[in-house]
Each structure stands twice: as C-alpha cells, then as structure tokens.
C-alpha cells in the first residue's frame, strides 16, 4: 500500500459526460501528479500540482482540468468525454521539495479505471 | 526531447530462469532512470532508480539494473525469476529540472512454472 488513495476505483459513463476523479496523497506529500495509461498512448504524464499551485503540465487535453485543494487532495475533471478517454488514470504523490527534481520519489495510487461508452 | 524505448512488449520465462528486460533512453543531459513494476489491478511500485555514482543499482525483490551511458541503456535483471514476478515493467526517465517522468511502453512478463 503506497498510502495514495484514489476514488472511485471504476467509473463507467457515456460520451459527452463529465466526471471527477479524486486523489488523496500520502500524509506529508505536497506534490500530486496525474498520469493517464491507455492502450494506444501508454503511460503519459498529464499535470502536476505542488501545494495548491500548478507546477508542470504534460499532454493534458483542454477538456481536462485539475486542481489541488488546501487539504492537498486533488481532483481531475474530465469533460465532454470521448470514447478515446477510456483509460486508467493514476495519481501519484511526492514530497515535492523545490529543486529536487526526480529525487522526489513518486508513490502511485491504485488508479481509477474510466470506461466511456 | 526525452524518450524511453522498451523493445520487448512481452517476455515469457520459466520460473528459476534469469531475466533481462531492456530499456533504452534518449536524453541530452545526465538522465535519472527508474524501473517500476505494475501488478494486475495495482498501481506502480518503484523497483530501483539511478541518479549517479555506481552504475550497477540494486533494488527491491532481488532486481538490479545497470546503467550504460555508451549504449544509452538501463536494463533490468534478475538472476532467478519467481512466479510472483509476473507483472508489467516500466522504465522511466526524469530530469533534474522537472519532476515529471517519461515512461516507456512497458514489458509484460509472464512466468511459467
């Protein structure tokens, strides 16, 4: 158990809908990362938040957005869903100390499996 | 741009046999390299990492990896595979000025008794 929790475990929805995925980081971790794992794109970095602020952005679609709340949990919002958004969405957390780069070991949650029908 | 290539999509070995999973990276500066394992229905777990120093890195579960700069490789090895090692293995590269990880496409390991 990494200490990172994600809810829900599974989500089935229809095209055009909007969903919210939730992530609670490990106690003491300030950084939260979101990754998407799909069959055709593999495991891709979406976005990172550090202590409530966006720190880095990857291949995140404009239909997707995220935020990190004062209690450090994070939510990933996916809107106008398409069939191709079906994937496993991982959240990871790290201490996120400034300037430490990859020394900030990332601990991954179990993921949320999103199925868009 | 950083990239990671894992040439083997699927590998099958017998229990007790040795294992080597290949990883090649592309990065202009000193790379920071990682191997993660993903068991079915689980998140990713860090096996080992290389930042600098000794090019042979020891990890958890009896795994090791060797960094070879001349070959831009970071291959994962295990001398004797156990059935519980069946999983998907991801190589990843990071850089000092960003926390994000670039992952390879993964290698699925199947272990036969």
PDB file of C-alpha atoms in Angstrom:
ATOM      1  CA  UNK A   1       0.000   0.000   0.000  1.00  0.00           C
ATOM      2  CA  UNK A   2       1.574   3.246  -1.203  1.00  0.00           C
ATOM      3  CA  UNK A   3      -0.539   5.498   1.016  1.00  0.00           C
ATOM      4  CA  UNK A   4      -2.070   7.239  -2.007  1.00  0.00           C
ATOM      5  CA  UNK A   5      -5.804   6.732  -2.345  1.00  0.00           C
ATOM      6  CA  UNK A   6      -7.939   7.218  -5.416  1.00  0.00           C
ATOM      7  CA  UNK A   7     -11.690   7.161  -5.785  1.00  0.00           C
ATOM      8  CA  UNK A   8     -13.626   5.757  -7.435  1.00  0.00           C
ATOM      9  CA  UNK A   9     -11.919   2.536  -8.499  1.00  0.00           C
ATOM     10  CA  UNK A  10     -14.099   2.162 -11.546  1.00  0.00           C
ATOM     11  CA  UNK A  11     -16.219   4.639 -13.453  1.00  0.00           C
ATOM     12  CA  UNK A  12     -18.484   3.910 -16.394  1.00  0.00           C
ATOM     13  CA  UNK A  13     -20.076   6.791 -18.197  1.00  0.00           C
ATOM     14  CA  UNK A  14     -21.316   7.905 -21.593  1.00  0.00           C
ATOM     15  CA  UNK A  15     -19.801  10.099 -24.253  1.00  0.00           C
ATOM     16  CA  UNK A  16     -20.310  13.790 -23.672  1.00  0.00           C
ATOM     17  CA  UNK A  17     -20.492  13.442 -19.909  1.00  0.00           C
ATOM     18  CA  UNK A  18     -18.261  14.942 -17.230  1.00  0.00           C
ATOM     19  CA  UNK A  19     -16.574  13.065 -14.394  1.00  0.00           C
ATOM     20  CA  UNK A  20     -14.368  13.897 -11.436  1.00  0.00           C
ATOM     21  CA  UNK A  21     -11.587  11.675 -10.179  1.00  0.00           C
ATOM     22  CA  UNK A  22     -10.287  12.179  -6.686  1.00  0.00           C
ATOM     23  CA  UNK A  23      -6.841  11.606  -5.197  1.00  0.00           C
ATOM     24  CA  UNK A  24      -5.602  11.840  -1.627  1.00  0.00           C
ATOM     25  CA  UNK A  25      -1.809  11.991  -1.384  1.00  0.00           C
ATOM     26  CA  UNK A  26       0.367  10.358   1.239  1.00  0.00           C
ATOM     27  CA  UNK A  27       0.493  12.174   4.524  1.00  0.00           C
ATOM     28  CA  UNK A  28       3.086  14.946   4.278  1.00  0.00           C
ATOM     29  CA  UNK A  29       3.367  14.921   0.495  1.00  0.00           C
ATOM     30  CA  UNK A  30       2.818  18.297  -1.141  1.00  0.00           C
ATOM     31  CA  UNK A  31       3.010  17.293  -4.794  1.00  0.00           C
ATOM     32  CA  UNK A  32       0.350  15.448  -6.743  1.00  0.00           C
ATOM     33  CA  UNK A  33       0.778  14.122 -10.264  1.00  0.00           C
ATOM     34  CA  UNK A  34      -1.797  12.773 -12.674  1.00  0.00           C
ATOM     35  CA  UNK A  35      -0.983  10.182 -15.326  1.00  0.00           C
ATOM     36  CA  UNK A  36      -3.119   8.530 -17.981  1.00  0.00           C
ATOM     37  CA  UNK A  37      -2.500   4.939 -19.029  1.00  0.00           C
ATOM     38  CA  UNK A  38      -4.185   3.843 -22.254  1.00  0.00           C
ATOM     39  CA  UNK A  39      -3.546   1.051 -24.705  1.00  0.00           C
ATOM     40  CA  UNK A  40      -2.569   3.323 -27.549  1.00  0.00           C
ATOM     41  CA  UNK A  41      -0.719   6.094 -25.690  1.00  0.00           C
ATOM     42  CA  UNK A  42       0.879   4.130 -22.878  1.00  0.00           C
ATOM     43  CA  UNK A  43       1.565   5.879 -19.577  1.00  0.00           C
ATOM     44  CA  UNK A  44       1.557   9.656 -20.037  1.00  0.00           C
ATOM     45  CA  UNK A  45       2.096  12.498 -17.614  1.00  0.00           C
ATOM     46  CA  UNK A  46      -0.839  14.901 -17.507  1.00  0.00           C
ATOM     47  CA  UNK A  47      -0.244  17.508 -14.839  1.00  0.00           C
ATOM     48  CA  UNK A  48       1.441  18.204 -11.511  1.00  0.00           C
ATOM     49  CA  UNK A  49       0.352  20.340  -8.579  1.00  0.00           C
ATOM     50  CA  UNK A  50       2.534  21.435  -5.714  1.00  0.00           C
ATOM     51  CA  UNK A  51       0.955  22.828  -2.559  1.00  0.00           C
ATOM     52  CA  UNK A  52      -2.099  24.053  -4.439  1.00  0.00           C
ATOM     53  CA  UNK A  53      -0.314  25.526  -7.454  1.00  0.00           C
ATOM     54  CA  UNK A  54       0.146  24.048 -10.901  1.00  0.00           C
ATOM     55  CA  UNK A  55       3.835  23.157 -11.336  1.00  0.00           C
ATOM     56  CA  UNK A  56       4.089  21.251 -14.592  1.00  0.00           C
ATOM     57  CA  UNK A  57       1.864  20.382 -17.490  1.00  0.00           C
ATOM     58  CA  UNK A  58       2.125  17.480 -19.888  1.00  0.00           C
ATOM     59  CA  UNK A  59      -0.133  16.154 -22.599  1.00  0.00           C
ATOM     60  CA  UNK A  60      -3.339  17.219 -20.926  1.00  0.00           C
ATOM     61  CA  UNK A  61      -6.309  17.977 -23.162  1.00  0.00           C
ATOM     62  CA  UNK A  62      -8.167  21.265 -22.825  1.00  0.00           C
ATOM     63  CA  UNK A  63     -11.262  19.269 -21.867  1.00  0.00           C
ATOM     64  CA  UNK A  64      -9.386  18.086 -18.788  1.00  0.00           C
ATOM     65  CA  UNK A  65      -8.593  20.183 -15.760  1.00  0.00           C
ATOM     66  CA  UNK A  66      -7.256  19.586 -12.303  1.00  0.00           C
ATOM     67  CA  UNK A  67      -6.861  21.324  -9.008  1.00  0.00           C
ATOM     68  CA  UNK A  68      -5.320  20.762  -5.613  1.00  0.00           C
ATOM     69  CA  UNK A  69      -7.226  21.855  -2.555  1.00  0.00           C
ATOM     70  CA  UNK A  70      -5.934  23.338   0.722  1.00  0.00           C
ATOM     71  CA  UNK A  71      -6.064  19.909   2.363  1.00  0.00           C
ATOM     72  CA  UNK A  72      -3.802  18.762  -0.521  1.00  0.00           C
ATOM     73  CA  UNK A  73      -6.211  16.329  -2.094  1.00  0.00           C
ATOM     74  CA  UNK A  74      -6.555  16.704  -5.822  1.00  0.00           C
ATOM     75  CA  UNK A  75      -9.303  16.286  -8.367  1.00  0.00           C
ATOM     76  CA  UNK A  76      -9.038  15.626 -12.074  1.00  0.00           C
ATOM     77  CA  UNK A  77     -12.049  16.792 -14.048  1.00  0.00           C
ATOM     78  CA  UNK A  78     -12.726  15.258 -17.444  1.00  0.00           C
ATOM     79  CA  UNK A  79     -15.460  16.805 -19.561  1.00  0.00           C
ATOM     80  CA  UNK A  80     -17.093  16.217 -22.946  1.00  0.00           C
ATOM     81  CA  UNK A  81     -15.871  12.679 -22.679  1.00  0.00           C
ATOM     82  CA  UNK A  82     -14.993  10.718 -25.791  1.00  0.00           C
ATOM     83  CA  UNK A  83     -14.510   7.009 -26.331  1.00  0.00           C
ATOM     84  CA  UNK A  84     -10.773   7.581 -26.528  1.00  0.00           C
ATOM     85  CA  UNK A  85     -10.693   8.915 -22.981  1.00  0.00           C
ATOM     86  CA  UNK A  86     -11.243   5.400 -21.673  1.00  0.00           C
ATOM     87  CA  UNK A  87      -8.122   4.658 -19.686  1.00  0.00           C
ATOM     88  CA  UNK A  88      -6.604   4.037 -16.293  1.00  0.00           C
ATOM     89  CA  UNK A  89      -5.903   7.300 -14.518  1.00  0.00           C
ATOM     90  CA  UNK A  90      -3.173   7.257 -11.898  1.00  0.00           C
ATOM     91  CA  UNK A  91      -2.422   9.740  -9.231  1.00  0.00           C
ATOM     92  CA  UNK A  92       0.993   9.873  -7.626  1.00  0.00           C
ATOM     93  CA  UNK A  93       2.349  11.968  -4.801  1.00  0.00           C
ATOM     94  CA  UNK A  94       5.745  13.034  -3.569  1.00  0.00           C
ATOM     95  CA  UNK A  95       7.279  15.328  -1.015  1.00  0.00           C
ATOM     96  CA  UNK A  96       7.868  17.685  -3.908  1.00  0.00           C
ATOM     97  CA  UNK A  97      10.673  19.695  -2.370  1.00  0.00           C
ATOM     98  CA  UNK A  98      11.687  22.580  -4.582  1.00  0.00           C
ATOM     99  CA  UNK A  99      14.625  21.931  -6.858  1.00  0.00           C
ATOM    100  CA  UNK A 100      14.847  18.264  -6.034  1.00  0.00           C
ATOM    101  CA  UNK A 101      13.590  17.030  -9.367  1.00  0.00           C
ATOM    102  CA  UNK A 102      13.340  13.273  -9.571  1.00  0.00           C
ATOM    103  CA  UNK A 103      14.800  12.901  -6.058  1.00  0.00           C
ATOM    104  CA  UNK A 104      11.178  13.370  -5.161  1.00  0.00           C
ATOM    105  CA  UNK A 105      10.175   9.736  -5.370  1.00  0.00           C
ATOM    106  CA  UNK A 106       6.661   9.370  -6.678  1.00  0.00           C
ATOM    107  CA  UNK A 107       4.277   6.968  -4.961  1.00  0.00           C
ATOM    108  CA  UNK A 108       1.415   5.792  -7.104  1.00  0.00           C
ATOM    109  CA  UNK A 109      -2.180   5.124  -6.194  1.00  0.00           C
ATOM    110  CA  UNK A 110      -4.105   2.091  -7.486  1.00  0.00           C
ATOM    111  CA  UNK A 111      -5.753   4.108 -10.255  1.00  0.00           C
ATOM    112  CA  UNK A 112      -9.262   4.836 -11.453  1.00  0.00           C
ATOM    113  CA  UNK A 113     -10.420   2.873 -14.470  1.00  0.00           C
ATOM    114  CA  UNK A 114     -12.621   5.050 -16.655  1.00  0.00           C
ATOM    115  CA  UNK A 115     -14.794   3.454 -19.311  1.00  0.00           C
ATOM    116  CA  UNK A 116     -16.605   5.728 -21.741  1.00  0.00           C
ATOM    117  CA  UNK A 117     -19.425   4.042 -23.661  1.00  0.00           C
TER     118      UNK A 117
ATOM    119  CA  UNK B   1      13.267  15.538 -26.122  1.00  0.00           C
ATOM    120  CA  UNK B   2      13.383  12.780 -23.594  1.00  0.00           C
ATOM    121  CA  UNK B   3      12.139   9.366 -24.616  1.00  0.00           C
ATOM    122  CA  UNK B   4      12.281   5.796 -23.419  1.00  0.00           C
ATOM    123  CA  UNK B   5      12.119   2.666 -25.520  1.00  0.00           C
ATOM    124  CA  UNK B   6      11.343  -0.786 -24.243  1.00  0.00           C
ATOM    125  CA  UNK B   7      11.824  -3.018 -27.281  1.00  0.00           C
ATOM    126  CA  UNK B   8      10.173  -6.095 -25.817  1.00  0.00           C
ATOM    127  CA  UNK B   9       6.407  -5.908 -25.456  1.00  0.00           C
ATOM    128  CA  UNK B  10       6.048  -9.379 -23.982  1.00  0.00           C
ATOM    129  CA  UNK B  11       8.580 -11.788 -22.459  1.00  0.00           C
ATOM    130  CA  UNK B  12       7.981 -15.302 -21.210  1.00  0.00           C
ATOM    131  CA  UNK B  13      10.401 -17.116 -18.930  1.00  0.00           C
ATOM    132  CA  UNK B  14      10.371 -20.249 -16.838  1.00  0.00           C
ATOM    133  CA  UNK B  15      10.425 -19.963 -13.082  1.00  0.00           C
ATOM    134  CA  UNK B  16      14.007 -20.031 -11.862  1.00  0.00           C
ATOM    135  CA  UNK B  17      15.418 -18.716 -15.125  1.00  0.00           C
ATOM    136  CA  UNK B  18      17.318 -15.471 -15.370  1.00  0.00           C
ATOM    137  CA  UNK B  19      15.682 -12.342 -16.700  1.00  0.00           C
ATOM    138  CA  UNK B  20      16.803  -9.244 -18.540  1.00  0.00           C
ATOM    139  CA  UNK B  21      14.390  -6.513 -19.589  1.00  0.00           C
ATOM    140  CA  UNK B  22      15.744  -3.937 -21.981  1.00  0.00           C
ATOM    141  CA  UNK B  23      15.410  -0.183 -21.745  1.00  0.00           C
ATOM    142  CA  UNK B  24      16.972   2.475 -23.958  1.00  0.00           C
ATOM    143  CA  UNK B  25      16.643   6.156 -23.295  1.00  0.00           C
ATOM    144  CA  UNK B  26      17.200   9.374 -25.165  1.00  0.00           C
ATOM    145  CA  UNK B  27      18.183  12.395 -23.137  1.00  0.00           C
ATOM    146  CA  UNK B  28      20.690  15.159 -23.696  1.00  0.00           C
ATOM    147  CA  UNK B  29      21.999  15.512 -20.167  1.00  0.00           C
ATOM    148  CA  UNK B  30      22.527  13.177 -17.270  1.00  0.00           C
ATOM    149  CA  UNK B  31      19.422  11.038 -17.085  1.00  0.00           C
ATOM    150  CA  UNK B  32      17.649   9.955 -13.978  1.00  0.00           C
ATOM    151  CA  UNK B  33      16.371   6.450 -14.594  1.00  0.00           C
ATOM    152  CA  UNK B  34      13.755   4.330 -12.910  1.00  0.00           C
ATOM    153  CA  UNK B  35      12.163   0.924 -13.132  1.00  0.00           C
ATOM    154  CA  UNK B  36       8.601   0.463 -11.928  1.00  0.00           C
ATOM    155  CA  UNK B  37       6.504  -2.686 -11.675  1.00  0.00           C
ATOM    156  CA  UNK B  38       2.743  -2.839 -12.098  1.00  0.00           C
ATOM    157  CA  UNK B  39       0.952  -5.939 -10.876  1.00  0.00           C
ATOM    158  CA  UNK B  40      -2.573  -6.616 -12.149  1.00  0.00           C
ATOM    159  CA  UNK B  41      -5.046  -4.196 -10.603  1.00  0.00           C
ATOM    160  CA  UNK B  42      -2.298  -2.353  -8.766  1.00  0.00           C
ATOM    161  CA  UNK B  43      -0.552   0.945  -9.067  1.00  0.00           C
ATOM    162  CA  UNK B  44       3.101   1.291  -9.958  1.00  0.00           C
ATOM    163  CA  UNK B  45       5.760   0.378  -7.449  1.00  0.00           C
ATOM    164  CA  UNK B  46       9.322   1.650  -7.685  1.00  0.00           C
ATOM    165  CA  UNK B  47      11.840  -1.179  -8.068  1.00  0.00           C
ATOM    166  CA  UNK B  48      15.015   0.875  -8.307  1.00  0.00           C
ATOM    167  CA  UNK B  49      16.450   4.149  -9.519  1.00  0.00           C
ATOM    168  CA  UNK B  50      19.700   5.543 -10.840  1.00  0.00           C
ATOM    169  CA  UNK B  51      20.823   9.113 -10.319  1.00  0.00           C
ATOM    170  CA  UNK B  52      24.610   8.976 -10.286  1.00  0.00           C
ATOM    171  CA  UNK B  53      27.557   7.007  -8.968  1.00  0.00           C
ATOM    172  CA  UNK B  54      27.802   3.248  -9.188  1.00  0.00           C
ATOM    173  CA  UNK B  55      26.311   2.146 -12.492  1.00  0.00           C
ATOM    174  CA  UNK B  56      25.004  -1.113 -11.034  1.00  0.00           C
ATOM    175  CA  UNK B  57      21.952  -0.392  -8.932  1.00  0.00           C
ATOM    176  CA  UNK B  58      20.300  -2.798  -6.537  1.00  0.00           C
ATOM    177  CA  UNK B  59      16.566  -2.666  -5.976  1.00  0.00           C
ATOM    178  CA  UNK B  60      13.806  -4.431  -4.157  1.00  0.00           C
ATOM    179  CA  UNK B  61      12.633  -8.003  -4.776  1.00  0.00           C
ATOM    180  CA  UNK B  62      16.103  -9.091  -5.923  1.00  0.00           C
ATOM    181  CA  UNK B  63      16.200  -6.873  -9.026  1.00  0.00           C
ATOM    182  CA  UNK B  64      19.203  -4.939 -10.262  1.00  0.00           C
ATOM    183  CA  UNK B  65      19.843  -2.668 -13.219  1.00  0.00           C
ATOM    184  CA  UNK B  66      22.955  -1.466 -14.959  1.00  0.00           C
ATOM    185  CA  UNK B  67      23.363   1.993 -16.439  1.00  0.00           C
ATOM    186  CA  UNK B  68      25.470   2.023 -19.602  1.00  0.00           C
ATOM    187  CA  UNK B  69      25.944   5.535 -20.902  1.00  0.00           C
ATOM    188  CA  UNK B  70      27.715   4.412 -24.078  1.00  0.00           C
ATOM    189  CA  UNK B  71      24.693   2.317 -25.041  1.00  0.00           C
ATOM    190  CA  UNK B  72      22.045   4.651 -23.578  1.00  0.00           C
ATOM    191  CA  UNK B  73      20.659   1.650 -21.777  1.00  0.00           C
ATOM    192  CA  UNK B  74      19.346   0.801 -18.339  1.00  0.00           C
ATOM    193  CA  UNK B  75      18.486  -2.888 -18.436  1.00  0.00           C
ATOM    194  CA  UNK B  76      16.745  -4.616 -15.568  1.00  0.00           C
ATOM    195  CA  UNK B  77      17.965  -8.025 -14.440  1.00  0.00           C
ATOM    196  CA  UNK B  78      17.097 -10.751 -12.008  1.00  0.00           C
ATOM    197  CA  UNK B  79      19.137 -13.954 -11.642  1.00  0.00           C
ATOM    198  CA  UNK B  80      16.214 -16.236 -10.803  1.00  0.00           C
ATOM    199  CA  UNK B  81      12.615 -15.341 -11.560  1.00  0.00           C
ATOM    200  CA  UNK B  82       9.738 -16.287  -9.257  1.00  0.00           C
ATOM    201  CA  UNK B  83       6.144 -16.812 -10.396  1.00  0.00           C
ATOM    202  CA  UNK B  84       5.160 -13.745  -8.361  1.00  0.00           C
ATOM    203  CA  UNK B  85       7.333 -11.583 -10.637  1.00  0.00           C
ATOM    204  CA  UNK B  86       4.731 -11.866 -13.401  1.00  0.00           C
ATOM    205  CA  UNK B  87       3.676  -8.270 -13.997  1.00  0.00           C
ATOM    206  CA  UNK B  88       4.245  -5.324 -16.302  1.00  0.00           C
ATOM    207  CA  UNK B  89       7.526  -3.483 -16.015  1.00  0.00           C
ATOM    208  CA  UNK B  90       8.064   0.144 -16.944  1.00  0.00           C
ATOM    209  CA  UNK B  91      11.281   2.004 -17.464  1.00  0.00           C
ATOM    210  CA  UNK B  92      11.127   5.772 -16.955  1.00  0.00           C
ATOM    211  CA  UNK B  93      13.394   8.773 -17.278  1.00  0.00           C
ATOM    212  CA  UNK B  94      13.290  12.019 -15.350  1.00  0.00           C
ATOM    213  CA  UNK B  95      15.309  15.185 -15.344  1.00  0.00           C
ATOM    214  CA  UNK B  96      16.627  17.440 -12.640  1.00  0.00           C
ATOM    215  CA  UNK B  97      14.601  20.488 -13.593  1.00  0.00           C
ATOM    216  CA  UNK B  98      11.241  18.767 -13.717  1.00  0.00           C
ATOM    217  CA  UNK B  99       9.514  16.218 -11.581  1.00  0.00           C
ATOM    218  CA  UNK B 100       7.620  14.560 -14.395  1.00  0.00           C
ATOM    219  CA  UNK B 101       8.512  11.075 -15.539  1.00  0.00           C
ATOM    220  CA  UNK B 102       8.587   9.859 -19.127  1.00  0.00           C
ATOM    221  CA  UNK B 103       7.646   6.215 -19.298  1.00  0.00           C
ATOM    222  CA  UNK B 104       8.384   3.504 -21.812  1.00  0.00           C
ATOM    223  CA  UNK B 105       5.582   1.422 -23.237  1.00  0.00           C
ATOM    224  CA  UNK B 106       6.179  -1.384 -20.786  1.00  0.00           C
ATOM    225  CA  UNK B 107       7.175  -5.047 -20.969  1.00  0.00           C
ATOM    226  CA  UNK B 108       4.735  -7.691 -19.845  1.00  0.00           C
ATOM    227  CA  UNK B 109       6.471 -10.567 -18.093  1.00  0.00           C
ATOM    228  CA  UNK B 110       4.878 -13.983 -17.998  1.00  0.00           C
ATOM    229  CA  UNK B 111       6.388 -16.705 -15.805  1.00  0.00           C
ATOM    230  CA  UNK B 112       5.767 -20.383 -16.440  1.00  0.00           C
ATOM    231  CA  UNK B 113       6.164 -22.961 -13.647  1.00  0.00           C
TER     232      UNK B 113
END
